[in-house]
Amino acid sequence: MKDGIRRAIDAIRDRYEEPLSLDDLARSAMISKFHFLRTFRRVTGVTPGRFLSAVRIHEAKHLLSTTTLSVADISIQVGYGSLGTFTRRFTECVGLSPTAYRRVAQGEPLPEDGATHPLRDRPAGSLSGRIHAIPPAESPIFVGVFDSPVPRGRPVTSRLIEQPGPFRLTTVPAGRWHLLAAAVGPTADGHSVPSLLLGMSDELRITPGRHVQVELTIRTPDWRYPPLLSVLPGIERLRVAA
DNA sequence: GAATCAGAACTCCGCGCGCA
DNA sequence: TGCGCGCGGAGTTCTGATTC
């Protein structure tokens, strides 16, 4: 069954600029669309539509950072028929508008959030632990707290640590969160672009005044993981420059 | 003036759920 | 594993504001 899901993911990665429907993807997996939908979600953690959208936004990030194409041209190239939809989805997923992202990719500092995160005023707890890296990270390590196992937008809180080891986030709003760690990894044989090492915790429940500990290992994500879209303060520029 | 961003109103289909 | 159904959200179109 996983072979079918893998064929569908290959189809998404190869043909993201086409208007792929659920029926198209189920056909490429050679299973009924009803069973395909359930299995896809179990294997990847997201629905086929969200996976396709993530691949399109990820490709748009690449084009914004490596070409001088206009935002309108890029929206068309990655499969959006509407510039308005593209801009809205990009901003939701990445946490920056397309032109703001291009500026960051070209070396400008990451703009501060104008409005603070709506949940930052909640009573807070704290989070600490240790990050492991397999293979070794070749950049500082981004550690951030998101509200979903598929990070979107900006983290509720984050910090950068210089190397694998202990970390501490002293002000994490009360709630249910996922901890993401990411760093640039070594360049794989035959590739010019280094891999991105990722690790995502299970759901963490933060309560006011309480402390939570977590151990997390970052590694090269396998084929079933959708692209990471959130902008990563501290290592985004290193990823783009690589 | 061109490019970009964002809001409003609308359509349509993906998704979740329950059942067979 | 297949199917039906209703809802919500993704995408489209249009438009106006903003920036350069």
mmCIF file of C-alpha atoms (C1' of nucleotides) in Angstrom:
data_model
loop_
_atom_site.group_PDB
_atom_site.id
_atom_site.type_symbol
_atom_site.label_atom_id
_atom_site.label_comp_id
_atom_site.label_asym_id
_atom_site.label_seq_id
_atom_site.Cartn_x
_atom_site.Cartn_y
_atom_site.Cartn_z
ATOM 1 C CA MET A 1 0.000 0.000 0.000
ATOM 2 C CA LYS A 2 2.883 2.360 0.806
ATOM 3 C CA ASP A 3 4.140 1.888 -2.767
ATOM 4 C CA GLY A 4 0.895 3.379 -4.029
ATOM 5 C CA ILE A 5 1.162 6.360 -1.673
ATOM 6 C CA ARG A 6 4.760 6.833 -2.743
ATOM 7 C CA ARG A 7 3.707 6.853 -6.428
ATOM 8 C CA ALA A 8 1.109 9.514 -5.605
ATOM 9 C CA ILE A 9 3.699 11.624 -3.775
ATOM 10 C CA ASP A 10 6.075 11.241 -6.730
ATOM 11 C CA ALA A 11 3.240 12.436 -8.989
ATOM 12 C CA ILE A 12 2.691 15.465 -6.746
ATOM 13 C CA ARG A 13 6.415 16.324 -6.749
ATOM 14 C CA ASP A 14 6.714 15.838 -10.535
ATOM 15 C CA ARG A 15 3.439 17.437 -11.641
ATOM 16 C CA TYR A 16 2.670 20.023 -8.935
ATOM 17 C CA GLU A 17 2.167 22.718 -11.579
ATOM 18 C CA GLU A 18 -0.783 20.771 -13.055
ATOM 19 C CA PRO A 19 -4.329 20.865 -11.621
ATOM 20 C CA LEU A 20 -4.032 17.470 -9.887
ATOM 21 C CA SER A 21 -7.308 16.183 -8.435
ATOM 22 C CA LEU A 22 -7.885 13.570 -5.758
ATOM 23 C CA ASP A 23 -9.029 11.192 -8.528
ATOM 24 C CA ASP A 24 -5.769 11.728 -10.462
ATOM 25 C CA LEU A 25 -3.671 10.949 -7.384
ATOM 26 C CA ALA A 26 -5.752 7.902 -6.414
ATOM 27 C CA ARG A 27 -5.320 6.586 -9.970
ATOM 28 C CA SER A 28 -1.550 7.011 -9.763
ATOM 29 C CA ALA A 29 -1.646 5.062 -6.481
ATOM 30 C CA MET A 30 -3.886 2.469 -8.167
ATOM 31 C CA ILE A 31 -6.401 2.357 -5.285
ATOM 32 C CA SER A 32 -9.895 3.787 -4.814
ATOM 33 C CA LYS A 33 -9.960 7.451 -3.877
ATOM 34 C CA PHE A 34 -11.765 6.712 -0.620
ATOM 35 C CA HIS A 35 -9.135 4.276 0.557
ATOM 36 C CA PHE A 36 -6.384 6.476 -0.904
ATOM 37 C CA LEU A 37 -7.523 9.461 1.162
ATOM 38 C CA ARG A 38 -7.499 7.518 4.419
ATOM 39 C CA THR A 39 -4.178 5.802 3.729
ATOM 40 C CA PHE A 40 -2.461 8.982 2.537
ATOM 41 C CA ARG A 41 -3.400 10.764 5.745
ATOM 42 C CA ARG A 42 -2.198 7.878 7.891
ATOM 43 C CA VAL A 43 1.178 7.673 6.102
ATOM 44 C CA THR A 44 1.977 11.388 5.726
ATOM 45 C CA GLY A 45 -0.030 13.036 8.503
ATOM 46 C CA VAL A 46 -1.661 15.464 6.033
ATOM 47 C CA THR A 47 -4.326 15.243 3.316
ATOM 48 C CA PRO A 48 -3.327 14.998 -0.376
ATOM 49 C CA GLY A 49 -4.575 18.533 -1.023
ATOM 50 C CA ARG A 50 -2.424 19.981 1.755
ATOM 51 C CA PHE A 51 0.599 17.984 0.585
ATOM 52 C CA LEU A 52 0.172 19.337 -2.952
ATOM 53 C CA SER A 53 -0.227 22.874 -1.649
ATOM 54 C CA ALA A 54 2.933 22.476 0.471
ATOM 55 C CA VAL A 55 4.964 21.296 -2.541
ATOM 56 C CA ARG A 56 3.729 24.271 -4.598
ATOM 57 C CA ILE A 57 4.602 26.821 -1.892
ATOM 58 C CA HIS A 58 7.978 25.140 -1.349
ATOM 59 C CA GLU A 59 8.774 25.406 -5.057
ATOM 60 C CA ALA A 60 7.652 29.041 -5.009
ATOM 61 C CA LYS A 61 10.119 29.724 -2.163
ATOM 62 C CA HIS A 62 12.859 28.192 -4.297
ATOM 63 C CA LEU A 63 11.963 30.336 -7.324
ATOM 64 C CA LEU A 64 11.721 33.496 -5.206
ATOM 65 C CA SER A 65 15.189 32.939 -3.778
ATOM 66 C CA THR A 66 16.965 31.797 -6.941
ATOM 67 C CA THR A 67 15.324 33.773 -9.789
ATOM 68 C CA THR A 68 14.163 37.306 -10.547
ATOM 69 C CA LEU A 69 10.745 36.155 -11.813
ATOM 70 C CA SER A 70 7.838 38.317 -10.666
ATOM 71 C CA VAL A 71 5.499 37.019 -7.967
ATOM 72 C CA ALA A 72 2.731 36.782 -10.598
ATOM 73 C CA ASP A 73 4.919 34.631 -12.895
ATOM 74 C CA ILE A 74 5.914 32.372 -10.017
ATOM 75 C CA SER A 75 2.301 31.903 -8.926
ATOM 76 C CA ILE A 76 1.479 30.648 -12.432
ATOM 77 C CA GLN A 77 4.604 28.452 -12.663
ATOM 78 C CA VAL A 78 3.776 26.575 -9.455
ATOM 79 C CA GLY A 79 0.173 25.901 -10.466
ATOM 80 C CA TYR A 80 -1.945 28.725 -9.065
ATOM 81 C CA GLY A 81 -4.352 30.384 -11.456
ATOM 82 C CA SER A 82 -4.832 33.325 -9.158
ATOM 83 C CA LEU A 83 -2.202 35.695 -7.802
ATOM 84 C CA GLY A 84 -4.508 36.593 -4.908
ATOM 85 C CA THR A 85 -4.850 32.961 -3.777
ATOM 86 C CA PHE A 86 -1.127 32.376 -4.153
ATOM 87 C CA THR A 87 -0.183 35.434 -2.073
ATOM 88 C CA ARG A 88 -2.663 34.553 0.659
ATOM 89 C CA ARG A 89 -1.600 30.885 0.894
ATOM 90 C CA PHE A 90 2.088 31.772 0.752
ATOM 91 C CA THR A 91 1.752 34.319 3.557
ATOM 92 C CA GLU A 92 -0.274 31.889 5.709
ATOM 93 C CA CYS A 93 2.182 29.031 5.272
ATOM 94 C CA VAL A 94 5.538 30.838 5.339
ATOM 95 C CA GLY A 95 4.689 33.682 7.702
ATOM 96 C CA LEU A 96 5.966 36.298 5.216
ATOM 97 C CA SER A 97 4.551 37.672 1.969
ATOM 98 C CA PRO A 98 6.354 36.535 -1.223
ATOM 99 C CA THR A 99 8.319 39.777 -1.631
ATOM 100 C CA ALA A 100 9.200 39.880 2.077
ATOM 101 C CA TYR A 101 10.461 36.304 1.790
ATOM 102 C CA ARG A 102 12.560 37.212 -1.270
ATOM 103 C CA ARG A 103 14.185 40.048 0.700
ATOM 104 C CA VAL A 104 15.002 37.700 3.599
ATOM 105 C CA ALA A 105 16.428 35.159 1.143
ATOM 106 C CA GLN A 106 18.652 37.904 -0.256
ATOM 107 C CA GLY A 107 20.103 38.653 3.161
ATOM 108 C CA GLU A 108 17.842 41.256 4.725
ATOM 109 C CA PRO A 109 16.994 40.624 8.387
ATOM 110 C CA LEU A 110 13.764 38.814 9.153
ATOM 111 C CA PRO A 111 11.054 41.416 9.861
ATOM 112 C CA GLU A 112 9.602 41.335 13.371
ATOM 113 C CA ASP A 113 5.951 40.355 13.694
ATOM 114 C CA GLY A 114 4.031 43.623 13.751
ATOM 115 C CA ALA A 115 1.270 42.131 15.861
ATOM 116 C CA THR A 116 2.561 39.817 18.554
ATOM 117 C CA HIS A 117 1.322 36.242 18.408
ATOM 118 C CA PRO A 118 -2.303 36.223 19.617
ATOM 119 C CA LEU A 119 -1.494 33.585 22.238
ATOM 120 C CA ARG A 120 1.653 35.172 23.640
ATOM 121 C CA ASP A 121 -0.303 36.868 26.431
ATOM 122 C CA ARG A 122 -1.468 33.546 27.821
ATOM 123 C CA PRO A 123 0.011 32.431 31.164
ATOM 124 C CA ALA A 124 3.205 30.592 30.317
ATOM 125 C CA GLY A 125 5.135 27.503 31.265
ATOM 126 C CA SER A 126 8.625 26.538 30.206
ATOM 127 C CA LEU A 127 10.217 23.912 28.009
ATOM 128 C CA SER A 128 13.716 22.469 27.987
ATOM 129 C CA GLY A 129 15.524 19.378 26.823
ATOM 130 C CA ARG A 130 18.217 18.157 24.516
ATOM 131 C CA ILE A 131 18.596 18.080 20.726
ATOM 132 C CA HIS A 132 20.459 15.241 18.992
ATOM 133 C CA ALA A 133 21.493 15.336 15.314
ATOM 134 C CA ILE A 134 21.927 12.319 12.986
ATOM 135 C CA PRO A 135 23.953 13.024 10.834
ATOM 136 C CA PRO A 136 25.771 15.980 12.454
ATOM 137 C CA ALA A 137 24.247 19.417 11.791
ATOM 138 C CA GLU A 138 26.324 21.876 9.771
ATOM 139 C CA SER A 139 24.541 25.032 10.971
ATOM 140 C CA PRO A 140 23.087 26.387 14.186
ATOM 141 C CA ILE A 141 19.886 24.581 15.160
ATOM 142 C CA PHE A 142 16.493 26.317 15.067
ATOM 143 C CA VAL A 143 14.184 25.282 17.904
ATOM 144 C CA GLY A 144 10.607 26.575 17.668
ATOM 145 C CA VAL A 145 7.136 25.918 19.066
ATOM 146 C CA PHE A 146 4.228 25.513 16.610
ATOM 147 C CA ASP A 147 0.536 24.711 17.030
ATOM 148 C CA SER A 148 0.560 21.887 14.482
ATOM 149 C CA PRO A 149 2.774 18.919 13.529
ATOM 150 C CA VAL A 150 2.897 20.530 10.071
ATOM 151 C CA PRO A 151 4.402 23.955 10.864
ATOM 152 C CA ARG A 152 2.721 26.962 9.242
ATOM 153 C CA GLY A 153 3.553 30.620 9.629
ATOM 154 C CA ARG A 154 5.726 31.889 12.443
ATOM 155 C CA PRO A 155 6.424 29.968 15.676
ATOM 156 C CA VAL A 156 4.826 31.071 18.931
ATOM 157 C CA THR A 157 8.338 31.171 20.388
ATOM 158 C CA SER A 158 11.747 30.050 19.133
ATOM 159 C CA ARG A 159 15.479 30.288 19.608
ATOM 160 C CA LEU A 160 18.715 29.281 17.923
ATOM 161 C CA ILE A 161 21.278 26.991 19.557
ATOM 162 C CA GLU A 162 24.819 26.710 18.255
ATOM 163 C CA GLN A 163 25.105 22.910 18.321
ATOM 164 C CA PRO A 164 23.251 19.761 19.390
ATOM 165 C CA GLY A 165 22.750 19.641 23.125
ATOM 166 C CA PRO A 166 20.622 21.285 25.794
ATOM 167 C CA PHE A 167 18.148 24.072 25.072
ATOM 168 C CA ARG A 168 15.623 26.041 27.102
ATOM 169 C CA LEU A 169 12.522 28.052 26.151
ATOM 170 C CA THR A 170 11.504 30.024 29.225
ATOM 171 C CA THR A 171 8.186 31.512 28.052
ATOM 172 C CA VAL A 172 5.866 29.098 26.256
ATOM 173 C CA PRO A 173 2.154 30.070 26.350
ATOM 174 C CA ALA A 174 -0.133 27.489 27.940
ATOM 175 C CA GLY A 175 -1.622 25.122 25.395
ATOM 176 C CA ARG A 176 -0.939 22.081 23.231
ATOM 177 C CA TRP A 177 2.120 22.529 21.055
ATOM 178 C CA HIS A 178 4.637 20.720 18.886
ATOM 179 C CA LEU A 179 8.360 21.394 19.142
ATOM 180 C CA LEU A 180 10.224 21.626 15.823
ATOM 181 C CA ALA A 181 14.009 21.499 15.524
ATOM 182 C CA ALA A 182 15.770 22.057 12.201
ATOM 183 C CA ALA A 183 19.276 22.580 10.869
ATOM 184 C CA VAL A 184 21.227 22.382 7.630
ATOM 185 C CA GLY A 185 22.722 18.916 7.210
ATOM 186 C CA PRO A 186 25.594 17.579 5.117
ATOM 187 C CA THR A 187 25.411 17.540 1.314
ATOM 188 C CA ALA A 188 24.367 14.121 0.039
ATOM 189 C CA ASP A 189 26.514 12.409 -2.606
ATOM 190 C CA GLY A 190 25.543 13.596 -6.063
ATOM 191 C CA HIS A 191 23.599 16.610 -4.822
ATOM 192 C CA SER A 192 24.688 20.241 -4.780
ATOM 193 C CA VAL A 193 22.159 21.247 -2.129
ATOM 194 C CA PRO A 194 22.631 20.164 1.492
ATOM 195 C CA SER A 195 19.824 18.305 3.206
ATOM 196 C CA LEU A 196 17.616 19.842 5.861
ATOM 197 C CA LEU A 197 17.584 17.932 9.130
ATOM 198 C CA LEU A 198 14.240 17.964 10.917
ATOM 199 C CA GLY A 199 12.736 16.696 14.139
ATOM 200 C CA MET A 200 9.190 17.128 15.427
ATOM 201 C CA SER A 201 7.960 16.213 18.898
ATOM 202 C CA ASP A 202 4.645 14.607 19.750
ATOM 203 C CA GLU A 203 2.041 16.970 21.164
ATOM 204 C CA LEU A 204 3.329 18.767 24.271
ATOM 205 C CA ARG A 205 0.916 20.086 26.872
ATOM 206 C CA ILE A 206 2.165 23.288 28.481
ATOM 207 C CA THR A 207 0.454 24.507 31.660
ATOM 208 C CA PRO A 208 1.102 27.806 33.497
ATOM 209 C CA GLY A 209 4.085 27.717 35.818
ATOM 210 C CA ARG A 210 4.952 24.100 34.951
ATOM 211 C CA HIS A 211 8.073 22.821 33.238
ATOM 212 C CA VAL A 212 8.153 20.231 30.431
ATOM 213 C CA GLN A 213 11.221 18.305 29.266
ATOM 214 C CA VAL A 214 11.653 16.807 25.804
ATOM 215 C CA GLU A 215 14.371 14.925 23.899
ATOM 216 C CA LEU A 216 14.378 15.391 20.123
ATOM 217 C CA THR A 217 16.514 13.957 17.333
ATOM 218 C CA ILE A 218 16.846 15.785 14.010
ATOM 219 C CA ARG A 219 17.511 13.692 10.903
ATOM 220 C CA THR A 220 16.962 13.761 7.145
ATOM 221 C CA PRO A 221 13.201 13.488 6.562
ATOM 222 C CA ASP A 222 12.112 10.586 4.366
ATOM 223 C CA TRP A 223 9.868 10.673 1.266
ATOM 224 C CA ARG A 224 6.574 10.787 3.144
ATOM 225 C CA TYR A 225 7.136 14.167 4.832
ATOM 226 C CA PRO A 226 5.664 17.297 3.204
ATOM 227 C CA PRO A 227 8.129 20.183 2.667
ATOM 228 C CA LEU A 228 8.745 22.505 5.600
ATOM 229 C CA LEU A 229 7.289 25.910 4.691
ATOM 230 C CA SER A 230 7.800 28.095 7.756
ATOM 231 C CA VAL A 231 10.637 30.556 7.532
ATOM 232 C CA LEU A 232 13.411 29.519 9.946
ATOM 233 C CA PRO A 233 15.112 32.491 11.616
ATOM 234 C CA GLY A 234 18.865 31.987 11.669
ATOM 235 C CA ILE A 235 19.158 29.189 9.126
ATOM 236 C CA GLU A 236 16.856 30.303 6.268
ATOM 237 C CA ARG A 237 19.654 32.325 4.693
ATOM 238 C CA LEU A 238 22.066 29.372 4.986
ATOM 239 C CA ARG A 239 19.545 27.085 3.230
ATOM 240 C CA VAL A 240 19.059 29.565 0.395
ATOM 241 C CA ALA A 241 22.756 30.276 -0.035
ATOM 242 C CA ALA A 242 23.628 26.581 -0.146
ATOM 243 C "C1'" DG B 1 2.141 53.215 -14.028
ATOM 244 C "C1'" DA B 2 3.461 48.609 -12.782
ATOM 245 C "C1'" DA B 3 3.768 45.295 -9.319
ATOM 246 C "C1'" DT B 4 2.182 43.588 -5.174
ATOM 247 C "C1'" DC B 5 -0.945 42.757 -1.394
ATOM 248 C "C1'" DA B 6 -5.323 41.926 0.649
ATOM 249 C "C1'" DG B 7 -10.432 41.855 1.205
ATOM 250 C "C1'" DA B 8 -15.160 40.422 -0.437
ATOM 251 C "C1'" DA B 9 -18.223 37.412 -2.641
ATOM 252 C "C1'" DC B 10 -18.818 33.411 -4.872
ATOM 253 C "C1'" DT B 11 -18.225 28.397 -6.659
ATOM 254 C "C1'" DC B 12 -16.885 23.864 -6.257
ATOM 255 C "C1'" DC B 13 -14.661 19.960 -4.571
ATOM 256 C "C1'" DG B 14 -11.893 17.815 -0.894
ATOM 257 C "C1'" DC B 15 -12.563 15.961 3.398
ATOM 258 C "C1'" DG B 16 -14.656 13.836 7.510
ATOM 259 C "C1'" DC B 17 -17.985 10.865 9.036
ATOM 260 C "C1'" DG B 18 -21.102 7.186 9.215
ATOM 261 C "C1'" DC B 19 -22.783 3.105 7.241
ATOM 262 C "C1'" DA B 20 -22.701 -1.138 4.363
ATOM 263 C "C1'" DT C 1 -12.680 -1.322 1.386
ATOM 264 C "C1'" DG C 2 -16.467 1.164 -1.038
ATOM 265 C "C1'" DC C 3 -19.980 4.594 -1.007
ATOM 266 C "C1'" DG C 4 -23.098 8.747 0.010
ATOM 267 C "C1'" DC C 5 -23.724 13.094 1.959
ATOM 268 C "C1'" DG C 6 -23.099 17.590 4.037
ATOM 269 C "C1'" DC C 7 -19.910 21.062 5.381
ATOM 270 C "C1'" DG C 8 -15.925 23.780 5.304
ATOM 271 C "C1'" DG C 9 -12.230 25.449 3.099
ATOM 272 C "C1'" DA C 10 -9.426 26.141 -1.103
ATOM 273 C "C1'" DG C 11 -9.417 28.541 -5.220
ATOM 274 C "C1'" DT C 12 -11.266 32.215 -8.572
ATOM 275 C "C1'" DT C 13 -12.497 36.694 -9.867
ATOM 276 C "C1'" DC C 14 -12.771 41.342 -9.094
ATOM 277 C "C1'" DT C 15 -11.404 45.413 -6.946
ATOM 278 C "C1'" DG C 16 -9.077 48.894 -4.278
ATOM 279 C "C1'" DA C 17 -5.043 50.264 -1.492
ATOM 280 C "C1'" DT C 18 -0.196 50.535 -1.141
ATOM 281 C "C1'" DT C 19 4.572 50.631 -2.499
ATOM 282 C "C1'" DC C 20 8.299 51.581 -5.483
#
